[in-house]
């Protein structure tokens, strides 16, 4: 019977320390999220990923690597990918002379598939398993934290371009993670710094922002909820809400993949129903609401990683005391995100026809 390793943690630098290895070996830790501070060059990144896999082959190595301004690894051969809004603009271009109706949309979809392939293939060539992409938020022109990370304002355009991007990721052997459910684009506040509140009705949200999650329910491997409160639906942020995660996302929209919390160090994750909470309580709340995996980011550099150690200990204690019950289905969803096939190494990727063609299709 499978256990359940729900904690996704970070590591401090360019290579693993003894403390990193001890944490990664813990049975409650299921993976690592990498940041810019973990990047020096491709050779170093490849060594770091190999070190992580040497601790446990099943560990999931993830990163926020979307393109545009959210791209952790830059230079040394990594393609500077366009923001997703560039694909949305391509969709809405005026047709070229003699081009069929819908030609710009078809070219945009092809470019999105190419972007997904380049993104996934380059990461996999260095040993990274998963990027937290695509962004499914709608661009209302209000949210600075989302902005050009979103494909477009129209949920139908977002859905079709995200589907194309995910096809490219799949071609590279990488899964996907749609974010930030049910939608972060309508609110102005940045959930890294504050607690955004979206006062629209459930009906309005389902008709607009959440629509791509239903339309893509057969394609999405994972979903990351927003640290946003929708008070007409629940007093808790979506990532801590059984109403949002179980009743709506799984029940109503039919999603069957993994649910990741967003970073539990963000300001909006540290307040639940008006009360400040620590990492451990936030993690238990996210798992109790129906989440499968929880992210503790940027804590290895705080007090030599003490917050991570405390969270591991608290979750272990909650399991012993029966306040948290491991979910084997959650573990199956986590393991399904770890690529099974071999990836092209960097040298082979650089001369592959598919990769070179994909580069030519980028806007």
Coordinates of C-alpha atoms in Angstrom, one line a residue, residues 16-265:
X16 CA 22.5 19.7 -1.8
X17 CA 23.7 20.0 1.8
X18 CA 23.6 17.3 4.3
X19 CA 20.5 18.9 5.8
X20 CA 18.8 19.0 2.4
X21 CA 19.5 15.3 1.9
X22 CA 18.0 14.4 5.3
X23 CA 14.8 16.4 4.6
X24 CA 14.4 14.9 1.1
X25 CA 14.8 11.4 2.5
X26 CA 11.9 11.9 4.9
X27 CA 8.9 9.8 3.8
X28 CA 6.5 12.8 4.1
X29 CA 8.5 14.8 1.6
X30 CA 7.4 14.2 -2.0
X31 CA 9.5 16.7 -4.0
X32 CA 11.5 19.9 -4.5
X33 CA 10.6 23.2 -6.0
X34 CA 13.6 25.0 -7.5
X35 CA 14.2 28.8 -7.7
X36 CA 16.6 31.2 -9.4
X37 CA 19.0 30.8 -6.5
X38 CA 19.3 27.1 -7.4
X39 CA 20.6 28.1 -10.9
X40 CA 24.1 28.9 -12.0
X41 CA 24.3 27.2 -15.4
X42 CA 23.0 24.0 -17.1
X43 CA 25.8 21.8 -15.9
X44 CA 25.2 22.8 -12.3
X45 CA 21.4 22.4 -12.6
X46 CA 21.8 19.0 -14.1
X47 CA 24.1 17.9 -11.3
X48 CA 21.6 19.3 -8.7
X49 CA 18.7 17.3 -10.2
X50 CA 20.9 14.2 -10.3
X51 CA 21.7 14.7 -6.6
X52 CA 18.0 15.0 -5.7
X53 CA 17.2 11.8 -7.6
X54 CA 20.0 10.0 -5.9
X55 CA 18.3 10.6 -2.6
X56 CA 15.0 9.1 -3.9
X57 CA 14.1 8.3 -7.5
X58 CA 10.4 9.1 -6.9
X59 CA 11.0 12.7 -5.8
X60 CA 9.2 15.2 -8.0
X61 CA 11.5 18.1 -9.2
X62 CA 9.3 21.1 -10.0
X63 CA 9.8 24.8 -10.9
X64 CA 7.8 27.9 -11.9
X65 CA 9.0 28.3 -15.5
X66 CA 6.2 29.8 -17.6
X67 CA 8.0 32.1 -20.0
X68 CA 8.0 35.9 -19.9
X69 CA 8.9 37.3 -16.5
X70 CA 8.4 34.0 -14.7
X71 CA 11.3 31.9 -16.0
X72 CA 13.7 30.7 -13.3
X73 CA 16.5 29.6 -15.6
X74 CA 17.9 32.1 -18.1
X75 CA 20.9 32.1 -20.3
X76 CA 23.4 29.3 -21.0
X77 CA 21.2 27.9 -23.8
X78 CA 17.8 28.2 -22.2
X79 CA 15.4 29.8 -24.7
X80 CA 13.8 33.1 -23.5
X81 CA 10.2 32.1 -23.9
X82 CA 7.6 34.8 -24.7
X83 CA 4.9 35.7 -22.1
X84 CA 1.6 33.9 -22.7
X85 CA 0.0 37.2 -23.6
X86 CA 2.1 37.2 -26.8
X87 CA 0.3 34.1 -27.9
X88 CA -3.0 35.7 -27.1
X89 CA -2.1 38.7 -29.2
X90 CA -1.1 36.4 -32.1
X91 CA -4.6 34.7 -31.8
X92 CA -6.2 38.1 -32.4
X93 CA -4.0 39.3 -35.2
X94 CA -5.6 40.4 -38.5
X95 CA -5.4 37.6 -41.1
X96 CA -2.6 37.8 -43.6
X97 CA -3.5 38.4 -47.3
X98 CA -4.9 35.2 -48.6
X99 CA -5.0 33.5 -45.2
X100 CA -8.0 31.3 -44.3
X101 CA -10.5 32.5 -41.7
X102 CA -9.1 31.7 -38.3
X103 CA -5.6 31.6 -39.6
X104 CA -4.1 33.7 -36.8
X105 CA -5.8 31.5 -34.2
X106 CA -4.4 28.4 -35.8
X107 CA -0.9 29.9 -35.9
X108 CA -1.2 30.9 -32.3
X109 CA -2.2 27.4 -31.3
X110 CA 0.8 26.0 -33.2
X111 CA 3.1 28.5 -31.5
X112 CA 1.7 27.6 -28.1
X113 CA 2.4 23.9 -28.8
X114 CA 5.9 24.8 -29.8
X115 CA 6.4 26.9 -26.7
X116 CA 5.2 24.0 -24.5
X117 CA 7.6 21.6 -26.2
X118 CA 10.6 23.9 -25.9
X119 CA 9.8 24.7 -22.3
X120 CA 9.4 21.0 -21.3
X121 CA 12.2 19.6 -23.4
X122 CA 14.8 22.1 -22.1
X123 CA 13.8 21.5 -18.5
X124 CA 13.7 17.7 -18.9
X125 CA 17.1 17.7 -20.6
X126 CA 18.5 19.1 -17.3
X127 CA 16.5 16.7 -15.0
X128 CA 13.5 18.8 -14.1
X129 CA 10.2 16.9 -14.0
X130 CA 7.4 19.5 -13.9
X131 CA 6.8 23.2 -14.5
X132 CA 3.8 24.8 -12.8
X133 CA 2.2 25.9 -16.1
X134 CA -0.1 26.9 -17.8
X135 CA -1.6 30.0 -16.2
X136 CA -5.4 29.8 -16.8
X137 CA -6.2 33.1 -15.2
X138 CA -8.1 35.7 -17.3
X139 CA -6.5 39.0 -18.0
X140 CA -8.9 41.7 -16.8
X141 CA -6.2 44.3 -16.9
X142 CA -6.4 44.8 -13.2
X143 CA -3.9 42.2 -11.6
X144 CA -0.3 43.2 -11.8
X145 CA 0.8 39.8 -10.4
X146 CA -1.0 38.1 -13.3
X147 CA -0.8 40.6 -16.2
X148 CA 0.9 39.2 -19.2
X149 CA 1.3 35.8 -17.6
X150 CA -2.3 35.2 -18.8
X151 CA -3.1 34.3 -22.4
X152 CA -6.1 36.5 -22.8
X153 CA -9.4 37.8 -21.3
X154 CA -11.7 35.4 -23.1
X155 CA -11.9 32.0 -21.3
X156 CA -12.4 30.2 -24.6
X157 CA -9.1 31.6 -26.0
X158 CA -7.3 30.8 -22.8
X159 CA -8.6 27.2 -23.0
X160 CA -7.6 26.6 -26.5
X161 CA -4.1 28.1 -26.1
X162 CA -3.6 26.3 -22.8
X163 CA -4.6 23.0 -24.5
X164 CA -2.1 23.6 -27.2
X165 CA 0.7 24.4 -24.7
X166 CA -0.1 21.3 -22.7
X167 CA 0.1 19.3 -25.9
X168 CA 3.6 20.6 -26.4
X169 CA 4.5 19.7 -22.8
X170 CA 3.2 16.2 -23.3
X171 CA 5.3 15.8 -26.5
X172 CA 8.3 16.6 -24.3
X173 CA 7.3 14.0 -21.7
X174 CA 6.2 16.6 -19.1
X175 CA 2.9 16.9 -17.3
X176 CA 1.1 20.2 -16.6
X177 CA -0.5 22.2 -13.8
X178 CA -3.2 24.7 -14.4
X179 CA -3.3 27.7 -12.0
X180 CA -4.7 29.6 -10.1
X181 CA -8.1 28.0 -9.6
X182 CA -10.8 29.3 -9.8
X183 CA -9.1 32.5 -11.0
X184 CA -6.8 35.2 -9.8
X185 CA -7.0 37.7 -12.6
X186 CA -10.1 39.6 -11.4
X187 CA -8.6 40.9 -8.2
X188 CA -6.0 43.6 -8.0
X189 CA -4.2 42.5 -4.7
X190 CA -1.1 40.3 -4.9
X191 CA -1.6 37.2 -2.8
X192 CA 2.1 37.1 -2.1
X193 CA 1.6 40.3 0.0
X194 CA -2.0 40.5 0.9
X195 CA -5.3 38.6 1.1
X196 CA -7.2 39.2 -2.2
X197 CA -11.0 39.1 -2.0
X198 CA -13.2 38.5 -5.0
X199 CA -16.8 39.3 -4.2
X200 CA -18.4 37.9 -7.4
X201 CA -21.0 35.1 -7.3
X202 CA -20.3 31.5 -7.9
X203 CA -22.3 31.7 -11.0
X204 CA -20.2 34.5 -12.4
X205 CA -16.9 32.8 -11.6
X206 CA -18.0 29.5 -13.1
X207 CA -19.1 31.3 -16.3
X208 CA -15.8 33.1 -16.7
X209 CA -12.7 32.3 -14.7
X210 CA -13.3 28.7 -13.8
X211 CA -14.7 27.7 -17.2
X212 CA -11.3 26.6 -18.5
X213 CA -10.9 24.1 -15.7
X214 CA -14.1 22.3 -16.8
X215 CA -13.3 22.4 -20.5
X216 CA -9.8 21.1 -19.8
X217 CA -10.8 18.5 -17.1
X218 CA -9.7 15.6 -19.3
X219 CA -6.3 17.2 -20.1
X220 CA -5.1 18.7 -16.8
X221 CA -2.7 16.6 -14.8
X222 CA -2.6 19.0 -11.8
X223 CA -4.3 22.2 -10.5
X224 CA -3.0 24.9 -8.2
X225 CA -5.7 26.9 -6.3
X226 CA -5.5 30.6 -5.7
X227 CA -4.9 32.1 -2.3
X228 CA -8.0 34.3 -2.9
X229 CA -11.2 34.5 -0.8
X230 CA -14.5 34.3 -2.7
X231 CA -16.9 35.2 0.2
X232 CA -20.0 34.4 -1.7
X233 CA -18.8 30.8 -1.9
X234 CA -16.7 30.2 1.2
X235 CA -15.0 32.3 3.9
X236 CA -11.7 30.4 3.3
X237 CA -9.2 31.0 0.5
X238 CA -9.8 28.5 -2.3
X239 CA -6.8 26.4 -1.5
X240 CA -8.2 25.7 2.0
X241 CA -11.8 25.2 1.0
X242 CA -13.4 21.8 0.6
X243 CA -16.3 23.5 -1.2
X244 CA -13.9 24.8 -3.9
X245 CA -11.6 21.7 -4.1
X246 CA -14.0 18.8 -3.6
X247 CA -17.5 20.0 -4.4
X248 CA -16.7 22.3 -7.3
X249 CA -13.3 21.4 -8.8
X250 CA -13.6 17.6 -8.5
X251 CA -17.4 17.2 -8.2
X252 CA -18.9 19.8 -10.5
X253 CA -16.0 20.3 -13.0
X254 CA -14.8 16.6 -13.0
X255 CA -11.1 17.2 -12.3
X256 CA -9.3 14.0 -11.3
X257 CA -5.6 15.0 -11.1
X258 CA -3.3 16.3 -8.4
X259 CA -4.1 19.4 -6.4
X260 CA -1.1 21.5 -5.2
X261 CA -1.4 24.3 -2.7
X262 CA 0.2 27.5 -3.8
X263 CA 3.2 28.6 -1.7
X264 CA 2.2 28.4 2.0
X265 CA 4.7 31.2 2.8

